[in-house]
XYZ file of C-alpha atoms in Angstrom:
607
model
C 32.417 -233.584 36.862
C 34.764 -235.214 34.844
C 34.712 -233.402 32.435
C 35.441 -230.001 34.201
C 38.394 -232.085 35.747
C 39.738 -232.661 31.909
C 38.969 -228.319 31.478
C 40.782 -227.659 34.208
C 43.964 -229.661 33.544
C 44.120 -228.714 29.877
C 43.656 -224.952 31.367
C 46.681 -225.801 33.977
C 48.567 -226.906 31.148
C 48.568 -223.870 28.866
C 48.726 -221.822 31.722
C 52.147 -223.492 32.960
C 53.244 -223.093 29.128
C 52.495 -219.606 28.761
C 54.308 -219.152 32.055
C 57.070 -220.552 30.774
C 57.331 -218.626 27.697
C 56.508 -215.131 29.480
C 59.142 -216.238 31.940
C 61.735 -216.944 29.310
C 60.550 -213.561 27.766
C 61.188 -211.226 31.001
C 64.554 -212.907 31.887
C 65.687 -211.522 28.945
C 64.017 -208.198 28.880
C 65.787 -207.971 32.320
C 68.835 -208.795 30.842
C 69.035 -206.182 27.942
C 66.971 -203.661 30.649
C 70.299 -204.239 33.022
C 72.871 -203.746 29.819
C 71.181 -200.805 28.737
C 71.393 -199.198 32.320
C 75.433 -199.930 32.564
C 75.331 -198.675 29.261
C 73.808 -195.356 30.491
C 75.105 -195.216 33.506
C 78.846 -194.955 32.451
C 77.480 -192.151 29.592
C 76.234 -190.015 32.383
C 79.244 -190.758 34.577
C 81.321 -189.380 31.248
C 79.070 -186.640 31.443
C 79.308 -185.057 35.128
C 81.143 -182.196 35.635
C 83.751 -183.775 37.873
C 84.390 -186.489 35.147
C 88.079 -186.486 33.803
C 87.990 -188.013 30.274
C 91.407 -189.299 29.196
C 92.600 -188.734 25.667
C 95.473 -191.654 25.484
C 98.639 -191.690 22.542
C 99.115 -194.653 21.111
C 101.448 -196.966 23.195
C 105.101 -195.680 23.320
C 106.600 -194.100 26.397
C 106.257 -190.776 25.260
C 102.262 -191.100 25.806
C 100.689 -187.884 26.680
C 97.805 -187.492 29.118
C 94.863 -184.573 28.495
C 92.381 -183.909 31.490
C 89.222 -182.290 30.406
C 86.460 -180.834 32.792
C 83.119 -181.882 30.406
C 80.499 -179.879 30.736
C 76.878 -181.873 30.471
C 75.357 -182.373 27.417
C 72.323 -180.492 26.820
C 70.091 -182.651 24.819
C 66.493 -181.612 23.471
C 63.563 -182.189 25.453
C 59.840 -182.870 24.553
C 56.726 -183.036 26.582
C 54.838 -186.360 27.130
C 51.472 -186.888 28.849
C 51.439 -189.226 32.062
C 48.984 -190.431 34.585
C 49.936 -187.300 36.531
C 50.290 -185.094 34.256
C 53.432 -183.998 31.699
C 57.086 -184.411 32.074
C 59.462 -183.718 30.144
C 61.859 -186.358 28.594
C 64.872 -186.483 26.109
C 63.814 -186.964 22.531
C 63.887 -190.296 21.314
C 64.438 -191.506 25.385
C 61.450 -193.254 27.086
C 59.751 -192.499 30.425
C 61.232 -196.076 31.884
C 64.649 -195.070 30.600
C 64.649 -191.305 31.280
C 63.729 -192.585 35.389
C 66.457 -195.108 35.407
C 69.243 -192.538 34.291
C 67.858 -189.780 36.745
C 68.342 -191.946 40.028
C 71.853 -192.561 38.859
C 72.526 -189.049 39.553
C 71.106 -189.194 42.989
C 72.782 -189.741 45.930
C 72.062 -193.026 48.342
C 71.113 -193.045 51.583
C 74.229 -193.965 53.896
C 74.257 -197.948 54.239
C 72.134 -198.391 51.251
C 74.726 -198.637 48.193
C 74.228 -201.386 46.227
C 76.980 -203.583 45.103
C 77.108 -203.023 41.661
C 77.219 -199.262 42.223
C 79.664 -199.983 44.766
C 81.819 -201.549 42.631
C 81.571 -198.948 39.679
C 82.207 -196.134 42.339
C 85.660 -198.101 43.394
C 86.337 -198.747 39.308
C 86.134 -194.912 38.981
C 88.753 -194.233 42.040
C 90.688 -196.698 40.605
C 90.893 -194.857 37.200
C 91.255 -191.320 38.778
C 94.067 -192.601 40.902
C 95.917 -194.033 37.711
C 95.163 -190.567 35.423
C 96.797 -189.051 38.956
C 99.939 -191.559 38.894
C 100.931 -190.905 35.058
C 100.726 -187.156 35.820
C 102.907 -186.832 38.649
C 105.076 -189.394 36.768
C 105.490 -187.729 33.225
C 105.007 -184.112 34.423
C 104.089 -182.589 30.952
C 102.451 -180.000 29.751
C 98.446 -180.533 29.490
C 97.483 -181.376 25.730
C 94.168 -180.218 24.970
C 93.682 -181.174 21.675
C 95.100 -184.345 20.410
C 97.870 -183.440 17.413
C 97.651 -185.118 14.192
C 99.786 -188.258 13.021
C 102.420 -185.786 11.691
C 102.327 -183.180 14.452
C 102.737 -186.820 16.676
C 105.734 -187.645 14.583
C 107.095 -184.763 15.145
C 106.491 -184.676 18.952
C 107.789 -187.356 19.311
C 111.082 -186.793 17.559
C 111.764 -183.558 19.735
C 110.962 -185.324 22.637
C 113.310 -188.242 21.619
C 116.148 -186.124 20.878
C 115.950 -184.076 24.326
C 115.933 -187.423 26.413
C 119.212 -188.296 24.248
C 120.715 -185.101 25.226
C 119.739 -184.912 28.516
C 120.917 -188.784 29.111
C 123.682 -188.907 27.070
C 127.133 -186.682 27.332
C 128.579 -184.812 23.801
C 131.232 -187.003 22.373
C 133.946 -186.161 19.792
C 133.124 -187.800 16.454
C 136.089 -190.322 17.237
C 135.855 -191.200 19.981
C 135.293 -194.903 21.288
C 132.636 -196.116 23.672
C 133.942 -198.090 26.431
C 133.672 -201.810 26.944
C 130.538 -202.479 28.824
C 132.914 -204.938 30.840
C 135.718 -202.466 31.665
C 136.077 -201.326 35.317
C 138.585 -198.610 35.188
C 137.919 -196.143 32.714
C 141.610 -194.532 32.771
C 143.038 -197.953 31.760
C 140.596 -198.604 29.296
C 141.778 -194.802 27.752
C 145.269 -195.719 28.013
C 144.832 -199.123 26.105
C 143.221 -196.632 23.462
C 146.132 -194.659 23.366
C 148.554 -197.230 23.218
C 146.753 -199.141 20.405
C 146.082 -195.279 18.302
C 150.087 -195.036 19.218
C 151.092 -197.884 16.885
C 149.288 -196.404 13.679
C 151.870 -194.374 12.243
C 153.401 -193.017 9.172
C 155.269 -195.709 7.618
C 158.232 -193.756 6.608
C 158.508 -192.705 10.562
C 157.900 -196.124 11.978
C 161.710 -197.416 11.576
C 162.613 -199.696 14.867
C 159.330 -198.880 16.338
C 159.147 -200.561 19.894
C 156.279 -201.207 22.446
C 155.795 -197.755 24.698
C 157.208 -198.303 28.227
C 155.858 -195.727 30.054
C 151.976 -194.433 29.814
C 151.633 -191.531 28.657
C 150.448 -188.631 30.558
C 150.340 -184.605 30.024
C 153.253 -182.784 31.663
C 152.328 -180.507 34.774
C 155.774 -179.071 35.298
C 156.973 -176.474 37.587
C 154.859 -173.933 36.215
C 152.052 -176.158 35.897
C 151.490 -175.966 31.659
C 150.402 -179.459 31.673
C 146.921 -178.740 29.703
C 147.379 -178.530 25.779
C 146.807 -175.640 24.038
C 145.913 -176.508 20.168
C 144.464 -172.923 19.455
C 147.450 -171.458 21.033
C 150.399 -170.489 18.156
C 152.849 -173.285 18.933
C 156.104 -170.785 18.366
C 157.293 -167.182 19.367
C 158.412 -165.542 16.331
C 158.099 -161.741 17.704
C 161.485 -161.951 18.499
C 164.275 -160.499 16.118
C 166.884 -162.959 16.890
C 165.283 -165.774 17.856
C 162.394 -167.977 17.901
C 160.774 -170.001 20.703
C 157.950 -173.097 20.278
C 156.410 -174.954 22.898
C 154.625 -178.211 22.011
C 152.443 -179.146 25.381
C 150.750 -182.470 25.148
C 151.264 -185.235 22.878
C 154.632 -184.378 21.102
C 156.363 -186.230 19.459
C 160.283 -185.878 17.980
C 161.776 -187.817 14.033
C 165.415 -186.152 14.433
C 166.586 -188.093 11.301
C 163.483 -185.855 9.612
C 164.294 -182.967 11.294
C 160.425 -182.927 12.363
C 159.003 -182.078 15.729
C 155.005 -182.988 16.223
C 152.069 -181.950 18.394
C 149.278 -185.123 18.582
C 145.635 -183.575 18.856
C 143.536 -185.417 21.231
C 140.742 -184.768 18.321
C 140.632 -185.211 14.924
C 139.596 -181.884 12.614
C 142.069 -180.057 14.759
C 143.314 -176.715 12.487
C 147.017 -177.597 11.605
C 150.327 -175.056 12.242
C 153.416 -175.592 10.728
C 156.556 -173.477 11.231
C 160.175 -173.561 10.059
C 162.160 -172.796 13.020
C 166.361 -172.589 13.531
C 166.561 -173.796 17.157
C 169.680 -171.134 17.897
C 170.043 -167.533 19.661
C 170.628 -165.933 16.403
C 168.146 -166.997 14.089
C 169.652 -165.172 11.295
C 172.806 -166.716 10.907
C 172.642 -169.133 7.251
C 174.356 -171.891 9.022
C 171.920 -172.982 10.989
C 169.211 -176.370 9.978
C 166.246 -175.366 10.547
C 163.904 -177.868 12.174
C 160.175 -178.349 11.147
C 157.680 -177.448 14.073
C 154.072 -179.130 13.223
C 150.698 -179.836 14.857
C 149.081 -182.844 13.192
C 144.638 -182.611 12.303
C 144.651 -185.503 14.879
C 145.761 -188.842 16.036
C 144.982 -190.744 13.722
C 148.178 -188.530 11.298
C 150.463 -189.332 14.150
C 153.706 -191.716 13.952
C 153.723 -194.808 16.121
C 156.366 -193.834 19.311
C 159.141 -195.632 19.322
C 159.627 -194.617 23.171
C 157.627 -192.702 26.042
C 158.823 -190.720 28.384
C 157.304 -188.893 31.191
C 159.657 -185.720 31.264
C 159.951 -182.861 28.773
C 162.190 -182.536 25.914
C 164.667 -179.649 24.297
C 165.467 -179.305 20.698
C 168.407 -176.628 20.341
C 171.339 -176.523 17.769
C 174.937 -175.987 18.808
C 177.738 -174.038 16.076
C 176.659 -170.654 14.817
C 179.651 -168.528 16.570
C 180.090 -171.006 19.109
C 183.786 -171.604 19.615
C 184.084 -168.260 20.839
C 184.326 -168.155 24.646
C 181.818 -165.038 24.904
C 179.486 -166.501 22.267
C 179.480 -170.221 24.217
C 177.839 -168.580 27.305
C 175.797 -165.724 25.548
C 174.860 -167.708 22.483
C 174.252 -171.395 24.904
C 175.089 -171.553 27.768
C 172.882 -168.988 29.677
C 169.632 -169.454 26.954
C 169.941 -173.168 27.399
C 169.699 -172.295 31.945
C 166.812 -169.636 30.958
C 165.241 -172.618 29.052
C 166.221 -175.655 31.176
C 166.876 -174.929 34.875
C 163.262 -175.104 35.585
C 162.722 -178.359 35.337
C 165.486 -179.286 37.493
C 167.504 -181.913 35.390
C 164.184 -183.162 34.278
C 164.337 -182.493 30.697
C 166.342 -184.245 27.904
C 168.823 -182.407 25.369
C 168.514 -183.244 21.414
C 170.729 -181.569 19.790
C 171.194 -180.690 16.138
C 174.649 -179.643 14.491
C 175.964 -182.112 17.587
C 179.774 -181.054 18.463
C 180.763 -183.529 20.974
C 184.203 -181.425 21.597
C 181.866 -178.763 22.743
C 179.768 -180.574 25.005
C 183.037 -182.628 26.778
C 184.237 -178.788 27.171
C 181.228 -177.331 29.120
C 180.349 -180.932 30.355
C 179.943 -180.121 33.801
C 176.983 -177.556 33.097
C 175.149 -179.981 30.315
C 175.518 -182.646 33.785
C 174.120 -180.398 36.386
C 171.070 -179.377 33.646
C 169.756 -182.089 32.437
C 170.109 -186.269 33.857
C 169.463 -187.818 30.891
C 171.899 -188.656 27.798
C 172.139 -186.097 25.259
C 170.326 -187.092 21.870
C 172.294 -186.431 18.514
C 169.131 -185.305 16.784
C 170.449 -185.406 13.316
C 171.034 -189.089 13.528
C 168.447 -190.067 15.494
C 165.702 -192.221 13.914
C 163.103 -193.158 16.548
C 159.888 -191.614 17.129
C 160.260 -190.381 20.545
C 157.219 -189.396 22.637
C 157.468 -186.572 25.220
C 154.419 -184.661 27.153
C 156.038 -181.684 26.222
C 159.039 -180.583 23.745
C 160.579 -177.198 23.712
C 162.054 -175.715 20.213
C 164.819 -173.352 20.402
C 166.338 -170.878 22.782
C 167.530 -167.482 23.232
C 167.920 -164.361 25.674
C 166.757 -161.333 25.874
C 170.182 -159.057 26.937
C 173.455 -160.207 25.625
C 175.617 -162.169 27.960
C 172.747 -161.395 30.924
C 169.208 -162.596 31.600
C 166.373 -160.058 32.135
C 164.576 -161.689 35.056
C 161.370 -159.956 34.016
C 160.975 -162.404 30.804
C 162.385 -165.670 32.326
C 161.172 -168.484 34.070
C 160.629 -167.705 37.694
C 162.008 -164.801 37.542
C 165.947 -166.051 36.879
C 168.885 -163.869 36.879
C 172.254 -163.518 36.271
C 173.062 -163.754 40.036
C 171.210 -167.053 39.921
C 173.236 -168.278 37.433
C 176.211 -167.484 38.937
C 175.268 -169.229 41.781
C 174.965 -171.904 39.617
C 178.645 -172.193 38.366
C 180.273 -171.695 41.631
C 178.052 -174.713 42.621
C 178.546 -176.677 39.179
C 182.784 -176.287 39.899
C 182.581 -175.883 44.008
C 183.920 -172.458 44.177
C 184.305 -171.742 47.499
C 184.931 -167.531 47.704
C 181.372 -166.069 47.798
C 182.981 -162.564 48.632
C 185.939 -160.737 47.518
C 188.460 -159.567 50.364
C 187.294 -156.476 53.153
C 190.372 -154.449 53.557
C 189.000 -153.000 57.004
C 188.398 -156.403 58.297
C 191.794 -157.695 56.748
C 194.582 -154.473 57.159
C 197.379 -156.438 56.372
C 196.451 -158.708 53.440
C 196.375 -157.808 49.779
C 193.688 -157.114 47.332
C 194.422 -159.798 44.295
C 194.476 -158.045 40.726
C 193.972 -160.504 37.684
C 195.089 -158.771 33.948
C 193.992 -160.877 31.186
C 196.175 -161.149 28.533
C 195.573 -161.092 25.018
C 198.056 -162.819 22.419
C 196.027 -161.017 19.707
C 194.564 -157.966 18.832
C 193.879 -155.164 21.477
C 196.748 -156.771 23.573
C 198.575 -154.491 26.349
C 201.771 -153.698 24.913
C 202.939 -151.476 28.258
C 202.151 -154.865 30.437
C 204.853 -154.766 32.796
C 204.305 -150.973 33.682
C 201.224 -151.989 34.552
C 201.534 -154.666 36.698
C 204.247 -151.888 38.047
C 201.376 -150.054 38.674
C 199.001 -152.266 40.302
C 201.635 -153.439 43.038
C 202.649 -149.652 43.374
C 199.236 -149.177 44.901
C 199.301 -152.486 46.810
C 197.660 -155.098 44.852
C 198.834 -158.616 44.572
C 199.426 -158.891 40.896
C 198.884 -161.528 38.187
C 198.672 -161.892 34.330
C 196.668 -164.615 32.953
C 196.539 -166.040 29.416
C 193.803 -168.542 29.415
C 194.583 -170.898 26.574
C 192.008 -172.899 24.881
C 192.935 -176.419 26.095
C 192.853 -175.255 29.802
C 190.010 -177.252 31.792
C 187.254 -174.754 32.435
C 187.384 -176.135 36.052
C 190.601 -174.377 36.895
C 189.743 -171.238 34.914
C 186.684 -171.045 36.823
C 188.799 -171.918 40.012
C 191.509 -169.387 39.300
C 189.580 -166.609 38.743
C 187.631 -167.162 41.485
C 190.360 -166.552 43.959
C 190.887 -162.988 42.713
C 189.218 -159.512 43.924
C 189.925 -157.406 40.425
C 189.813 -158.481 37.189
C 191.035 -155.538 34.109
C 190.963 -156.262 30.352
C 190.709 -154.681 27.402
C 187.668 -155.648 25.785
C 187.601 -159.121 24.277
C 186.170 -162.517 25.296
C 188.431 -162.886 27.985
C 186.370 -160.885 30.018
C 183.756 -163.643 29.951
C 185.611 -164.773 33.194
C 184.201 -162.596 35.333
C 181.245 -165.298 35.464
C 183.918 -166.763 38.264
C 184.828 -163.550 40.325
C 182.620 -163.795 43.813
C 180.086 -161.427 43.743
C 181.025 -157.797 44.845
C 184.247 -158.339 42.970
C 185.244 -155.472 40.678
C 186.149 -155.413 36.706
C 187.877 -153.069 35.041
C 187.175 -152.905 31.421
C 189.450 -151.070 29.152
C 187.702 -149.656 25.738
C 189.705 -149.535 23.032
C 189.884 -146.424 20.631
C 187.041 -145.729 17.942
C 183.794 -144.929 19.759
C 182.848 -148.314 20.907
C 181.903 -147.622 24.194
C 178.057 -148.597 23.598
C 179.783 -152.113 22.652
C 181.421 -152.096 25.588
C 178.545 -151.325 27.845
C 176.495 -153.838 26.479
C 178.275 -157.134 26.328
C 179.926 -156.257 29.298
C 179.215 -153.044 31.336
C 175.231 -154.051 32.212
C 175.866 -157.761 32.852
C 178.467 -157.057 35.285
C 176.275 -155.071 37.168
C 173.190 -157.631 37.102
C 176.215 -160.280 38.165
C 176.271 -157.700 41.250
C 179.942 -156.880 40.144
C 181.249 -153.074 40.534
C 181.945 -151.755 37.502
C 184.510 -149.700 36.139
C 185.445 -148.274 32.737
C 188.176 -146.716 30.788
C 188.186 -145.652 27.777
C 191.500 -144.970 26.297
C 192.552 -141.954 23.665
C 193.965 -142.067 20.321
C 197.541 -141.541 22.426
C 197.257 -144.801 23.737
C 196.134 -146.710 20.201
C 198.139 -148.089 17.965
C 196.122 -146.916 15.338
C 197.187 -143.498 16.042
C 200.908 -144.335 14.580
C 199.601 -146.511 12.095
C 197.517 -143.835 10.032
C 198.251 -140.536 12.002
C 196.228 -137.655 13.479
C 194.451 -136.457 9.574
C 193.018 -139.619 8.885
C 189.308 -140.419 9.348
C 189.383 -143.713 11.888
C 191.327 -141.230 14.035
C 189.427 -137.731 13.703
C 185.880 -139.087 12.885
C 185.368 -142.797 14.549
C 181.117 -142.178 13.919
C 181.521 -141.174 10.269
C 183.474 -145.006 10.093
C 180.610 -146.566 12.313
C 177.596 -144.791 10.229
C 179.652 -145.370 6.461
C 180.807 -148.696 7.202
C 180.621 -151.332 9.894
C 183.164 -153.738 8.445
C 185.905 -151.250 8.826
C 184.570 -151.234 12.498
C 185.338 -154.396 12.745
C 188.638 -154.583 11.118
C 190.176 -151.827 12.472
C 188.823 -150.641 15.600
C 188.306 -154.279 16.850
C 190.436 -156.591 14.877
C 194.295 -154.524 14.205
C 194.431 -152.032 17.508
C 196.792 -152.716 20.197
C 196.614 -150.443 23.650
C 199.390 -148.736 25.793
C 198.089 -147.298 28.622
C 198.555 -143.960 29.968
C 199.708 -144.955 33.434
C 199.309 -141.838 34.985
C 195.748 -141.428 33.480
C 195.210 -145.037 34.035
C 196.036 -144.733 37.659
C 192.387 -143.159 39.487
C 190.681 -146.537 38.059
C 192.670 -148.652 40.400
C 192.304 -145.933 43.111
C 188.506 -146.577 42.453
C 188.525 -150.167 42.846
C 190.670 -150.145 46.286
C 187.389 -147.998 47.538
C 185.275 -151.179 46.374
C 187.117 -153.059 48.660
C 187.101 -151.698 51.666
């Protein structure tokens, strides 16, 4: 008995260590059994056809996302022997495997999903949802096969640039990025243009000053405030004069005799023009003034001063001095040029005649506010939004409304004189309405040439027929305020041809002139630097044109000679004879009795 007892607990004893070591031994088969399944499982799950396998870029946040519908795997089969029979099984799979892998195809029973599936079923949501996320989020284009490094570069580098564009406005090559810390972008631009102001051309920058007034682009009356740097900066189409207009950033060195347009760009295409600021262009007296646009800021003298209104470069002398050639040559260009901006608009003058401009002060006053610049000797850099270059009209001692500034005209502008020296008359006399008062008849007298040397038979006339009857000799040093004054009380005004008939500017509208041609075929003189811009004045009009009876030049050289039997052959051979004979050495006596209809004529004007 003892003995079986010693068996039996040697037995017990290898039994409990065998145990131990076949325990040991299936722990871990179930532990490599268990990776092996995972393993598989997440193969097959690859593997389905409602699988999504995600082909991922390296990191960046251009990565690309690629959905792919895989198709199963067909892998080769071989037949194996069983207890019930023969199955089928992947090659190189074993029967224990090839089981496991089929039930993870098949679907559980409601209630009966284990955990771990469970939680590999809510891994693979989670993953779907995320592919799902990234491709609402990026919206690209599927990629269905991944590129190469190079083609990635690539890729990337269009992508990249696209962003840029699509994120980031076009900016000019020179331009400055705002501060990060600046709140008002206009004030940060005008600190930039006040700092690019004070880089200049050293030769330019002589008592240079801090700018006192921001700059700004003019939007005048006609609303040109937008620069134009493809536009051509001057008007040269024009036989007697030329016409520039600088709009933006211009910029005035009257000591250089320089007027500049300021790009807001650099690499802006240059113009450059030599340009007599005067009616008559071709006259040789006349400094011409250099009109230039710069390639950009960066060319541009510092300003010396800023100013918010516009500025006017013209020239004063050519025939000026002559009291035709002051209104036709200056006076009425300069309103065409100036009246728009309604005093707003300074005056820099070259060839500055003070005498001249205390003469016609009055109208320089009621033009222009501002002090009048000598632009020879001025040396500052002054800054304007806009300067104007020269000036000029279109019709000799008249203004075509069709090619001036809101539509001007002549009547406007003699609006403007009766309200520059406070003419009262606005009408001449109405005989019906006033039976018993006189019509007033001014003759102008001429101390030179083409003087009336039958005056008092005239006036004799003229008071014969009722008129109220005075001569006038304007004299230079007369104030053009009682010339203006004067003339304005009379009804009819008759001269021979001559700058004294620039009066007329002063008659009240309706008034009548009476110009008297003097002999040689000058009559298309006549019409034009008088005739028409009576009429656009809304004057009436008359003309006579006397015979070689009534010239002087008739007794001078007699009946044979050519200035008396052929005038054109003189005009077409030789205009200086023209000028010396015809205009300069003729005096007129008048043919009363021929003379007389003309005043008849104007008596009908006046009733």
């Amino acid at each position: 008995m003892k003995g079986l007892r010693n068996n039996a607990r040697t037995s017990s004893r290898n039994y409990l260590g065998c145990g131990l070591i076949l325990g040991v031994f299936f722990i871990s088969l179930t532990y490599f059994t268990v990776s092996n399944q995972f393993a598989s499982y997440t193969s097959k799950v690859a593997t389905k056809s409602d699988a999504v396998q995600v082909t991922q870029f390296p990191s960046g946040k251009d990565d690309r996302l690629k959905e792919k519908h895989n198709i199963p795997k067909k892998e080769p089969l071989e037949t194996v022997s069983t207890i019930g029979g023969t199955e089928q099984v992947v090659i190189g799979q074993d029967k224990f495997e090839q089981g496991k892998n089929d039930n993870l195809y098949q679907t559980p029973p409601v209630g009966e999903t284990s955990g771990n599936e469970r939680k590999e079923e809510i891994e693979l949501k989670k993953q779907r949802g995320v592919i799902k996320q990234r491709e609402e989020t990026q919206k690209k284009d599927v990629i269905e096969v991944q590129p190469t490094g190079k083609e990635r570069e690539q890729e990337i580098e269009k992508i990249n640039v696209s962003e840029y564009k699509e994120e980031t406005p076009q900016r000019d090559v020179n331009q400055v990025q705002p501060p990060e810390t600046s709140n008002n972008l206009g004030d940060w631009r005008e600190d930039l243009e006040k700092e690019r102001m004070q880089k200049g051309i050293d030769q330019f920058n002589k008592g240079e000053k801090k700018d006192e007034v921001p700059f700004r682009l003019y939007d005048g009356p006609q609303n040109l405030g937008q620069p134009q740097p493809l536009t051509p900066l001057c008007d040269q189409s024009d036989a007697k004069f030329d016409l520039c207009d600088l709009n933006g950033d211009a910029r005035t060195i009257g000591s250089a005799s320089m007027v500049l347009l300021i790009p807001p760009n650099n690499g802006t295409p240059t113009q450059e023009y030599k340009i007599k600021p005067y009616s008559r262009k071709y006259l040789d007296d006349i400094k011409p003034v250099t009109v230039k646009s710069l390639e950009g800021p960066t060319d541009a003298p510092g300003c010396s001063s800023r100013v918010n209104y516009p500025g006017l470069v013209i020239a004063l002398g050519g025939l000026s001095g002559n009291y035709w050639h002051d209104f036709t040559d200056i006076l009425i260009p300069l309103y065409i040029r100036s009246r728009q901006y309604n005093r707003e608009i300074q005056l820099l003058v070259t060839n500055n005649q003070p005498w001249w401009i205390t003469k016609y002060e009055k109208i320089f006053k009621a033009l222009s506010r501002y002090e009048i610049v000598n632009f020879d000797q001025d040396y500052e850099v002054r800054c304007f939004p806009r300067v104007l270059v020269s000036y000029g009209s279109y019709k000799e001692f008249s203004i075509d409304p069709s090619r001036a500034p809101n539509k001007y005209s002549m009547v406007d502008f003699t609006k403007f004189l009766r309200r520059v020296y406070n003419l009262e008359r606005e009408f001449p006399i109405k005989l019906r309405k006033n039976p018993g008062e006189k019509p007033r008849l001014m003759i102008i007298s001429r101390g030179g040439s083409r003087k009336f040397v039958n005056m008092p038979e005239i006036v004799q006339l003229g008071e014969r027929l009722g008129f109220e009857v005075t001569v006038i000799d304007p004299k230079p040093d007369i104030r053009l305020a009682d010339i203006a004054r004067t003339v304005n009380s009379f009804d009819v005004m008759l001269g021979a041809h001559g700058a004294g008939l620039t009066n007329c500017l002063f008659l009240p509208p309706n008034a009548v002139l009476i110009q008297v041609v003097p002999y040689g075929k000058i009559e298309h003189l006549a019409k034009m630097d008088f005739g028409d811009p009576a009429v656009d004045m809304n004057l009436n009009y008359l003309e006579y044109s006397i015979s070689a009876e009534e010239s002087s030049l008739l007794d001078a050289f007699g009946r044979d000679h050519e200035l008396i039997k052929d005038p054109l052959a003189v005009h077409q051979r030789d205009w200086g004879q023209v000028a010396e004979w015809y205009l300069g050495k003729q005096d007129i006596k008048l043919d009363i009795q021929r003379f007389e209809p003309i005043l008849w004529q104007a008596l009908e004007f006046l009733k």
